[in-house]
CSV table of C-alpha atoms and ligand atoms in Angstrom, one decimal:
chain,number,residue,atom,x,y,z
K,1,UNK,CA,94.7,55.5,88.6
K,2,UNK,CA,91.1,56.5,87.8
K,3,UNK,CA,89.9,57.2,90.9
K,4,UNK,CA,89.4,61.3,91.3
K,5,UNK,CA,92.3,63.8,92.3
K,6,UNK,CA,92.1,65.0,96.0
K,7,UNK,CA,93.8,68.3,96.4
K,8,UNK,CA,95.5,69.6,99.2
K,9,UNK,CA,94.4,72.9,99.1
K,10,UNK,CA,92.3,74.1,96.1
K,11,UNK,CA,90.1,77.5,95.5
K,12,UNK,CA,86.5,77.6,97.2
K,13,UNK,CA,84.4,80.2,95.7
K,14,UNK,CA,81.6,81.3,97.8
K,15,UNK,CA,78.9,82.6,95.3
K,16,UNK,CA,79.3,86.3,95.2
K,17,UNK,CA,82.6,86.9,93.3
K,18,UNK,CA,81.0,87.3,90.0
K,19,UNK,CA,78.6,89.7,91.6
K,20,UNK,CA,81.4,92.1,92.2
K,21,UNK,CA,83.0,91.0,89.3
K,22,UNK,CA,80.2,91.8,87.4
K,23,UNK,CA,79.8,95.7,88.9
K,24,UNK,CA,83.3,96.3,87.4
K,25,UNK,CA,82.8,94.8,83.8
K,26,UNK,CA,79.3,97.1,84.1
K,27,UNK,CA,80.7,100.1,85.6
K,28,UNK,CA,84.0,99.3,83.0
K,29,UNK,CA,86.3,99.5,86.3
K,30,UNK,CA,88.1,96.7,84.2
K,31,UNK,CA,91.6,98.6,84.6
K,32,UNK,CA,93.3,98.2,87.8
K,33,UNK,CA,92.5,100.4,90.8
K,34,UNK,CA,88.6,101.3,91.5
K,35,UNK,CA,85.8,100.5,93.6
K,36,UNK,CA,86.3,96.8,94.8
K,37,UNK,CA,90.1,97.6,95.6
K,38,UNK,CA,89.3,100.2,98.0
K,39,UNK,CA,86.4,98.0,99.3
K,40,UNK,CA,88.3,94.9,99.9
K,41,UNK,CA,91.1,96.8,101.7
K,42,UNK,CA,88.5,98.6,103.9
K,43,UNK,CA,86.6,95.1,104.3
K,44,UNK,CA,90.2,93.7,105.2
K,45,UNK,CA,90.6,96.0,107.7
K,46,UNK,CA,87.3,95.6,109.5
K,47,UNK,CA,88.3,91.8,109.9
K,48,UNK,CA,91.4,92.5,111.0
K,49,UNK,CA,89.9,94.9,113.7
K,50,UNK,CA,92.7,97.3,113.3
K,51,UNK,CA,93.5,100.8,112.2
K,52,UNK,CA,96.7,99.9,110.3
K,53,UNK,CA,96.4,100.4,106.8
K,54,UNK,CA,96.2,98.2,104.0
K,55,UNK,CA,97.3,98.2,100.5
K,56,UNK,CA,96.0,95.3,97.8
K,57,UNK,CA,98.7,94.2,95.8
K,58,UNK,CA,99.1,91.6,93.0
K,59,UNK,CA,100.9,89.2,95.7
K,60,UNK,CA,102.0,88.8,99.0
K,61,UNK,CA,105.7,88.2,97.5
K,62,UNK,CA,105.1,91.5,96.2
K,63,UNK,CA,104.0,93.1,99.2
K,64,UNK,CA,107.2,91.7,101.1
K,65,UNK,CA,109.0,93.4,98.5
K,66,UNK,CA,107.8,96.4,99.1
K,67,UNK,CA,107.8,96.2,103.0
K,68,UNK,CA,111.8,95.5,103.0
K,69,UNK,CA,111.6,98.6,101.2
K,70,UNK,CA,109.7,100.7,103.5
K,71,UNK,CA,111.9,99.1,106.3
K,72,UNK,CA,115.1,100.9,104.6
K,73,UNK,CA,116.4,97.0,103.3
K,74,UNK,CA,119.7,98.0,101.0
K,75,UNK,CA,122.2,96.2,99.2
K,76,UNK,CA,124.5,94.4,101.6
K,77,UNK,CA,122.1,94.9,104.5
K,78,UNK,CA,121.1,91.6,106.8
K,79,UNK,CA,117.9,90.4,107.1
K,80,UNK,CA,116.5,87.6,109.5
K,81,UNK,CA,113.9,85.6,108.3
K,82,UNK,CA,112.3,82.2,109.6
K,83,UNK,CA,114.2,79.3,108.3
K,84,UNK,CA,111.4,76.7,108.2
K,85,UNK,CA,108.7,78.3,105.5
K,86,UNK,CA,108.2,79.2,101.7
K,87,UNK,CA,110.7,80.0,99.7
K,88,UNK,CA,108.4,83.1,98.9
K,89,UNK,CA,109.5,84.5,103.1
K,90,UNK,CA,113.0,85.1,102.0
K,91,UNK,CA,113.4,85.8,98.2
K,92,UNK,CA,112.8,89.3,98.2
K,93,UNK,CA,115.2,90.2,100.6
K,94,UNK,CA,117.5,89.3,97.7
K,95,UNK,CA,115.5,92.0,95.4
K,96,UNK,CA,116.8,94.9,97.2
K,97,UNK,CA,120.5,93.2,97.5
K,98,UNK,CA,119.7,92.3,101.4
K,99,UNK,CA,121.4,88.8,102.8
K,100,UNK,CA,119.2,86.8,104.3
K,101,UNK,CA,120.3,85.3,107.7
K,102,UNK,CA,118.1,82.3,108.7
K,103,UNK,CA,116.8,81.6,111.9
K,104,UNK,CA,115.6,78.2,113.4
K,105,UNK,CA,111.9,77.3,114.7
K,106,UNK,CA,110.7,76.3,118.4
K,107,UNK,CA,108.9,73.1,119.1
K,108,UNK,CA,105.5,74.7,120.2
K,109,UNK,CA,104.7,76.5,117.3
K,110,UNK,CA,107.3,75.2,114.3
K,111,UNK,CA,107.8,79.0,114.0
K,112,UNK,CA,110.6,81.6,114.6
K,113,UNK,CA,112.0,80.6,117.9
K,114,UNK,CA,112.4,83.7,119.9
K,115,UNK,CA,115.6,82.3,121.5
K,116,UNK,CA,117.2,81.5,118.5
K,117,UNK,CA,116.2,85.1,116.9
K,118,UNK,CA,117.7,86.8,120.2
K,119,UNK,CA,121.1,84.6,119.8
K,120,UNK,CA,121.2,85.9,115.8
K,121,UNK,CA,120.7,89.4,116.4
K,122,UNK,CA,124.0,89.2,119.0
K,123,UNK,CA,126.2,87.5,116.8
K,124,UNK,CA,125.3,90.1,113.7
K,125,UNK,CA,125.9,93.2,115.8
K,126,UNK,CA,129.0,91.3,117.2
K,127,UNK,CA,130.1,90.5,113.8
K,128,UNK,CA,129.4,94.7,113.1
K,129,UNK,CA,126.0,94.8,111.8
K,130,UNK,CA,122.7,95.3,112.9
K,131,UNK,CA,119.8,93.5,110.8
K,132,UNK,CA,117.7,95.9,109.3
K,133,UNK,CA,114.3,93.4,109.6
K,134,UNK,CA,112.9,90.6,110.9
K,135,UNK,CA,110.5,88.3,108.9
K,136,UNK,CA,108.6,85.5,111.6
K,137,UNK,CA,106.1,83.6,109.6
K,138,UNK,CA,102.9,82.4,111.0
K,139,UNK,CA,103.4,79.0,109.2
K,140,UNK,CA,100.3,76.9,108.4
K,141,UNK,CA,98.4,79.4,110.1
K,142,UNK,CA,99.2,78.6,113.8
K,143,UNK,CA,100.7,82.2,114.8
K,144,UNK,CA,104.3,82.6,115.8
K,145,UNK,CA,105.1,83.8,119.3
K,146,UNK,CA,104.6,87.4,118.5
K,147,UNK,CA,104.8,88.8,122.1
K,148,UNK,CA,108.4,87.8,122.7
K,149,UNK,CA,109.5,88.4,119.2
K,150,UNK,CA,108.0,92.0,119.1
K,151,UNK,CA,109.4,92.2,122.8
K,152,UNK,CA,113.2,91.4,121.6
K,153,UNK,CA,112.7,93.4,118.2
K,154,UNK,CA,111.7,96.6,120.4
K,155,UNK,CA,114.8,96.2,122.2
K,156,UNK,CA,117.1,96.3,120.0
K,157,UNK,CA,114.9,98.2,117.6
K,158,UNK,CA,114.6,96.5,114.5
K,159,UNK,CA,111.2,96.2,112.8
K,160,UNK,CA,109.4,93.5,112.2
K,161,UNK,CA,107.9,92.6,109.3
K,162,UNK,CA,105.3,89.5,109.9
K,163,UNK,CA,104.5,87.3,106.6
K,164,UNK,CA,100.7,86.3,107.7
K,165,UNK,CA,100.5,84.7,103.7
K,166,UNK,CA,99.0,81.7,105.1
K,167,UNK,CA,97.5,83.1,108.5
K,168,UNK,CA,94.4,85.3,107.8
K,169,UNK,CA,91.6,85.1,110.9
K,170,UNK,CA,94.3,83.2,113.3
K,171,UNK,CA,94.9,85.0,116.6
K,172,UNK,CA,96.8,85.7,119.5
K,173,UNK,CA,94.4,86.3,122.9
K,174,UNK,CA,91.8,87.8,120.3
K,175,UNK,CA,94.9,90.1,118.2
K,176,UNK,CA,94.3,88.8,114.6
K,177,UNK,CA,98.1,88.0,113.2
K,178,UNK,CA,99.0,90.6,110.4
K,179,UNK,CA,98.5,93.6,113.0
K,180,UNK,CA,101.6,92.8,115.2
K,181,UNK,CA,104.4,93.8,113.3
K,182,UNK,CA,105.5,97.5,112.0
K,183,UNK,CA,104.8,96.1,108.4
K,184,UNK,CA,102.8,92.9,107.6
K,185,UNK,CA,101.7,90.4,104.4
K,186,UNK,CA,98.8,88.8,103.5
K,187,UNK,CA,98.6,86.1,100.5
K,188,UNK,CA,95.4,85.3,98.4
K,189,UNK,CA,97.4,83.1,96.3
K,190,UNK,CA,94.8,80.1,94.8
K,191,UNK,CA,95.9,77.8,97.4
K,192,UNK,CA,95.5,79.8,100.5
K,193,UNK,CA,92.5,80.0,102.7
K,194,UNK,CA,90.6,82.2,100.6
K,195,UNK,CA,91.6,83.6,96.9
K,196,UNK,CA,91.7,86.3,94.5
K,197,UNK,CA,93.5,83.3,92.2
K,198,UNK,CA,96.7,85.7,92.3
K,199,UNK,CA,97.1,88.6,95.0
K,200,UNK,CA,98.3,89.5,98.1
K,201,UNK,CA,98.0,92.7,100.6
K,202,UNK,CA,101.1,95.1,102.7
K,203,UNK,CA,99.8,96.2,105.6
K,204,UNK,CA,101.3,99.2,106.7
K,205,UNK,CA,101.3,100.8,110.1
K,206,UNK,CA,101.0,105.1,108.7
K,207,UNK,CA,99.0,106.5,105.7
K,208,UNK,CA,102.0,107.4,104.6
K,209,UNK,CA,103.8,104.3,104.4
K,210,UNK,CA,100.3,103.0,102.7
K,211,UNK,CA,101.1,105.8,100.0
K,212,UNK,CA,104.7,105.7,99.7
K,213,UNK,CA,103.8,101.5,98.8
K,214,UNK,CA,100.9,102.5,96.4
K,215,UNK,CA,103.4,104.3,94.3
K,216,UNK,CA,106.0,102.5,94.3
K,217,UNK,CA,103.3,99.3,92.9
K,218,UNK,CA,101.8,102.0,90.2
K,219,UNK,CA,105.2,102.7,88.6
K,220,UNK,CA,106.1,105.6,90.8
K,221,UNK,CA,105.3,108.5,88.9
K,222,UNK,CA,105.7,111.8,89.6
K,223,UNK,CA,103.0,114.3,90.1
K,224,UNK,CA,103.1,115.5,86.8
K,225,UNK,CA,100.8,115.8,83.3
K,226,UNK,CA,103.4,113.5,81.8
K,227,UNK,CA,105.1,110.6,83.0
K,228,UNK,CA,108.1,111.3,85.0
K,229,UNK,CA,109.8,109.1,87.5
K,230,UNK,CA,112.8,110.1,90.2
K,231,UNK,CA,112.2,106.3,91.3
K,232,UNK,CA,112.4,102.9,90.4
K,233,UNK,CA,108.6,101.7,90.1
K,234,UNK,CA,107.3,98.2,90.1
K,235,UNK,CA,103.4,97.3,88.7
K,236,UNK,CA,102.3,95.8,91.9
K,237,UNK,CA,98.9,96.6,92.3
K,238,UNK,CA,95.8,94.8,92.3
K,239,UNK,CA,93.3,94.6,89.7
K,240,UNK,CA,90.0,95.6,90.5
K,241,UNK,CA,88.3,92.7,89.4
K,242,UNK,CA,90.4,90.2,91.1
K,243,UNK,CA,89.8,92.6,94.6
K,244,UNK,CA,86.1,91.9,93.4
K,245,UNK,CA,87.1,88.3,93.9
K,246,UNK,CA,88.5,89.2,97.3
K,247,UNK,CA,85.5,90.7,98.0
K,248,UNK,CA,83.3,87.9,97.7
K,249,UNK,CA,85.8,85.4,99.2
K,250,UNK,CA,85.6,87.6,102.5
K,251,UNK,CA,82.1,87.0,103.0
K,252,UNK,CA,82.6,83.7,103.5
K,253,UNK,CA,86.4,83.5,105.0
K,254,UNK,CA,84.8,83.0,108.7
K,255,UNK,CA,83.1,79.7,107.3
K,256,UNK,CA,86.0,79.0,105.2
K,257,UNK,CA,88.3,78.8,108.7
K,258,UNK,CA,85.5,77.2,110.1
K,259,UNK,CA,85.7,74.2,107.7
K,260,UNK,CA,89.5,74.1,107.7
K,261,UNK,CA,89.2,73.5,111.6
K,262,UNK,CA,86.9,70.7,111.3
K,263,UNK,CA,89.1,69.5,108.9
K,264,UNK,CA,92.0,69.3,111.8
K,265,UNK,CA,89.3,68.1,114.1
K,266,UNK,CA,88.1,65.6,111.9
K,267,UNK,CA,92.2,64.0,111.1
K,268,UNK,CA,92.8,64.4,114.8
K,269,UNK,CA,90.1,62.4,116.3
K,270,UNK,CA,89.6,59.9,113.4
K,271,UNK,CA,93.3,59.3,113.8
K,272,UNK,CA,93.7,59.6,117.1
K,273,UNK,CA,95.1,55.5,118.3
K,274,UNK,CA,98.1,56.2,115.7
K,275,UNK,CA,101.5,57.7,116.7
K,276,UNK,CA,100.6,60.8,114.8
K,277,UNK,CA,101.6,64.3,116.7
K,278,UNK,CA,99.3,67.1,115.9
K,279,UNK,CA,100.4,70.6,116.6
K,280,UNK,CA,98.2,71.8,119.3
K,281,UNK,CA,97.6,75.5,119.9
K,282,UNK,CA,99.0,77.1,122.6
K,283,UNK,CA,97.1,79.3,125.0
K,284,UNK,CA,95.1,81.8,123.7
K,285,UNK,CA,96.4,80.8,120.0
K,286,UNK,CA,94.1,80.4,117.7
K,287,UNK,CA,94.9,78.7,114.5
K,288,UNK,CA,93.0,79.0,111.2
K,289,UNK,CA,94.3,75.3,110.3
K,290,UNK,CA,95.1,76.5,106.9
K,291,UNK,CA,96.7,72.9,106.5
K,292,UNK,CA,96.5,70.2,108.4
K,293,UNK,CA,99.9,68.9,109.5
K,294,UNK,CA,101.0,65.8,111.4
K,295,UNK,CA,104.5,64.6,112.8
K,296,UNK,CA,105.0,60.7,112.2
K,297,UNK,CA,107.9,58.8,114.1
K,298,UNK,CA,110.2,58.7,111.7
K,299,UNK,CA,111.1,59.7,107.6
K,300,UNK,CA,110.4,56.5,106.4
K,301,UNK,CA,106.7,56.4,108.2
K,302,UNK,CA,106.1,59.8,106.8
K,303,UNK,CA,107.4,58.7,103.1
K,304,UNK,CA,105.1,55.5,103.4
K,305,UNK,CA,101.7,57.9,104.4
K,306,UNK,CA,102.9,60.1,101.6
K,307,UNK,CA,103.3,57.4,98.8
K,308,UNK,CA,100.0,55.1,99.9
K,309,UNK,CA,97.9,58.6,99.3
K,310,UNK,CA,99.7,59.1,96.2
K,311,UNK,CA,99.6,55.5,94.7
K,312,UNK,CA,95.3,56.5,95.8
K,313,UNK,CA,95.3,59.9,93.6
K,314,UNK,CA,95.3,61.8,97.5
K,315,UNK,CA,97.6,64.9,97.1
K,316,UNK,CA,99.9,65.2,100.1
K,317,UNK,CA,103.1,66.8,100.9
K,318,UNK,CA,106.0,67.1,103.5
K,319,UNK,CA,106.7,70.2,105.8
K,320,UNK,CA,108.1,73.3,103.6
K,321,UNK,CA,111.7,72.3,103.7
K,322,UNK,CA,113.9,74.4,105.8
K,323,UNK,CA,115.8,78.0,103.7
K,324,UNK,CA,118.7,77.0,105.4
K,325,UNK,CA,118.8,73.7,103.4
K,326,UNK,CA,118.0,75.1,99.7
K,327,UNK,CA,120.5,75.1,97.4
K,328,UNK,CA,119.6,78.3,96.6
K,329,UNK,CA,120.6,80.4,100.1
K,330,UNK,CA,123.1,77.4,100.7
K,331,UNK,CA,125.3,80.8,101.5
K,332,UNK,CA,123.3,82.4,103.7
K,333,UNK,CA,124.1,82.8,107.5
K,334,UNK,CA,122.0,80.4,109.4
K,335,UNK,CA,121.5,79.9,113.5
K,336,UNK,CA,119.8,76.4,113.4
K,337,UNK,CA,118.9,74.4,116.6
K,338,UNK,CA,117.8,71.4,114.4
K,339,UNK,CA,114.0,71.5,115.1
K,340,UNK,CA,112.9,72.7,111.4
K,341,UNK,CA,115.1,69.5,109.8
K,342,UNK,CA,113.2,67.4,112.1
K,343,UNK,CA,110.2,68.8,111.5
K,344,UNK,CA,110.6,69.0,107.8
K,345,UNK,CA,112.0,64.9,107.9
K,346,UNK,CA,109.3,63.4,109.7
K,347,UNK,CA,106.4,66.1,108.6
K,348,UNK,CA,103.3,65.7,106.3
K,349,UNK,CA,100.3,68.0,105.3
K,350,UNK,CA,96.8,66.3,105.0
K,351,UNK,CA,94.4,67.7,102.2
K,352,UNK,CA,92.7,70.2,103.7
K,353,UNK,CA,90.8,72.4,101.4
K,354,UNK,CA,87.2,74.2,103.1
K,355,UNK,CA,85.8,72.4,100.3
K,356,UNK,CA,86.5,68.2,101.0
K,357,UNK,CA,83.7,66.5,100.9
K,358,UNK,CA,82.9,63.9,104.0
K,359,UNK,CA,83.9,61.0,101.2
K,360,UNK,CA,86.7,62.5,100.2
K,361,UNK,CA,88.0,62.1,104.3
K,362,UNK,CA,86.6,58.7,104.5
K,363,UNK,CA,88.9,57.9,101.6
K,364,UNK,CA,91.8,59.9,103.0
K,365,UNK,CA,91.7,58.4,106.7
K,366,UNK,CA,91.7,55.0,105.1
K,367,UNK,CA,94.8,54.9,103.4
K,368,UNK,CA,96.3,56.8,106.1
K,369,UNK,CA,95.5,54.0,109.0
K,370,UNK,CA,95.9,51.3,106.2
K,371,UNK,CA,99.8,52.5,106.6
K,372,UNK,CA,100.2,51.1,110.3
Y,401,PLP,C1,102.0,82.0,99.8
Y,401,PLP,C2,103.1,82.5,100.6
Y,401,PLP,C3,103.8,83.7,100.3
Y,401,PLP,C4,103.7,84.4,99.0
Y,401,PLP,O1,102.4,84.8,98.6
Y,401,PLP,P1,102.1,85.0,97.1
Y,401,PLP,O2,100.8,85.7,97.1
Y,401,PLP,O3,102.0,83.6,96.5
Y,401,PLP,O4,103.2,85.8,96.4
Y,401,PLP,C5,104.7,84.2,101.2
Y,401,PLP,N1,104.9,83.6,102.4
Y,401,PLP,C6,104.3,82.4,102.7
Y,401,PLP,C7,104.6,81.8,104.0
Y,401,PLP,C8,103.4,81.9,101.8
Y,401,PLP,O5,102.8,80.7,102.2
């Protein structure tokens, strides 16, 4: 097997990350905090288009941490979180002693269907409690369908806490994802559409929430000449040379998307005689294609796809499978409609790093339709 690795989703760097990274090691900003952290959050926000506020932390798991935190999450309290997505969605409910309850995905989007979510939050208040959050994920980067979720959240008042991890420049009718919820995440994990190799950001919707996260990720220490803490702290905060990555990595995140969506294009049309179901956006969505993802007809056509690429070095892999099927929540609550085990039996993600090369494709699409 010595023909060279294809990735499915591997860092991109655009050219001016050392620059930044080299204004901190001259300015000796090596320590966390400092000037590229409280650029890249402003820069952030700009993109965004919103007046929310954003805090840079050292990962978007982190940053869901500290949102279930802001949103009151306690031991014993019930949280409702997307079924069908990363493990990374639904841990940290667990960190505060919350209980997950999972909820089931929609066909048009693979994310949190809003019926489902509406039938959960009945059964929990009839069952005597009222969830404390709700987590939809805007999986792959196509966005969830934020109106009615916000809509039913707002009527029963529960606040929503969106995990855009793998979403950043997708939209809604021009409304970037990450500015509908009370509370939101961003990821710059290495494998997400761009990186600061490790980080993530909380976006919060008052300065005060903003501070309140700040220091809780910087230990939470009292205002005092010595150290002095009424609070459990956690060392959450980015570094100011990986935000120097982030800096960088947002001057070219528009062509970044760009490039992931000609990926998509690229699978779709070159692929298009096959019985392969792409995931179209709905109106006025607009998906950054993070990954490219396909529905075959069947497990055994999508194990077939995934093995050929393999046996040809050509990373691939199936649909995040479903929290409601991991060993690890096997407890949880879930209210399951049996879309996300479909989805997750008969679904594959293409490569689809900004960075394949137009060989690299050709090689990809040519196992793919040597499998039919
Ligand atoms: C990557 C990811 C996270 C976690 O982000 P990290 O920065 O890796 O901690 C959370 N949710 C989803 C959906 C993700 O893809």
């Amino acid at each position: 097997m010595n023909k060279p690795k294809i990735w499915l989703s591997s860092p991109h760097m655009g050219g001016s990350e050392q620059k930044y990274i080299q204004e901190a090691f001259d300015t000796n900003w090596i320590a966390p905090l400092g000037p590229n952290v409280n650029e890249f959050e402003k820069t952030l926000q700009n993109y965004l288009s919103t007046n929310k506020h954003i805090a840079a932390l050292s990962a978007g798991t982190a940053a869901l941490h500290l949102a279930l935190k802001l949103a009151g999450v306690q031991a014993g309290d019930e949280v409702l979180c997307q079924s069908m997505t990363f493990s990374a969605s639904a841990n940290p409910i667990t960190y505060e002693g919350g209980i997950p309850i999972f909820v089931d995905s929609e066909r048009d989007t693979w994310n949190m269907s809003p019926d489902m979510l509406e039938k959960a939050i009945k059964d929990r208040m009839t069952k005597g409690k009222k969830p404390k959050a709700i987590i939809p994920v805007h999986l792959y980067g196509m966005p969830a369908r934020m109106e009615q979720i916000i809509e039913i959240a707002r009527h029963y008042r529960i606040p929503v806490i969106e995990d855009a991890a793998e979403s950043l420049g997708s939209h809604i009718n021009g409304q970037m994802t990450g500015t509908f919820g009370d509370y939101a995440i961003l990821s710059f994990n290495g494998n997400k559409i761009i990186t600061t190799s490790g980080g993530g950001a909380l976006i919060t919707s008052t300065q005060k929430e903003k501070e309140k996260a700040i220091f809780w990720a910087t230990q939470a220490r009292d205002v005092a000449p010595h150290y002095q803490h009424s609070e459990i702290g956690y060392n959450y905060r980015m570094s100011n040379i990986l935000a120097g990555i982030g800096r960088g990595q947002m001057e070219v995140l528009d062509q970044r998307i760009a490039a992931r969506r000609a990926n998509f294009s690229f699978y779709q049309e070159t692929l298009d005689n096959l019985p392969l179901n792409f995931l179209t956006e709905p109106e006025g969505f607009y998906a950054n294609r993070w990954l490219t993802t396909i529905l075959t007809d069947s497990y055994e056509q999508r194990e077939k796809i995934r093995l050929a690429l393999a046996a040809e070095n050509i990373e691939s892999r199936p649909l995040w499978k479903p929290m409601h099927r991991q060993p690890v929540f096997k407890d949880a609550p879930a209210y399951v409609n049996g879309v996300s085990d479909d989805l997750f039996d008969r679904g594959l993600c293409f490569p689809s790093g900004s960075n394949l090369t137009d060989v690299e494709r050709e090689r990809i699409v040519a196992v793919i339709k040597s499998c039919f």
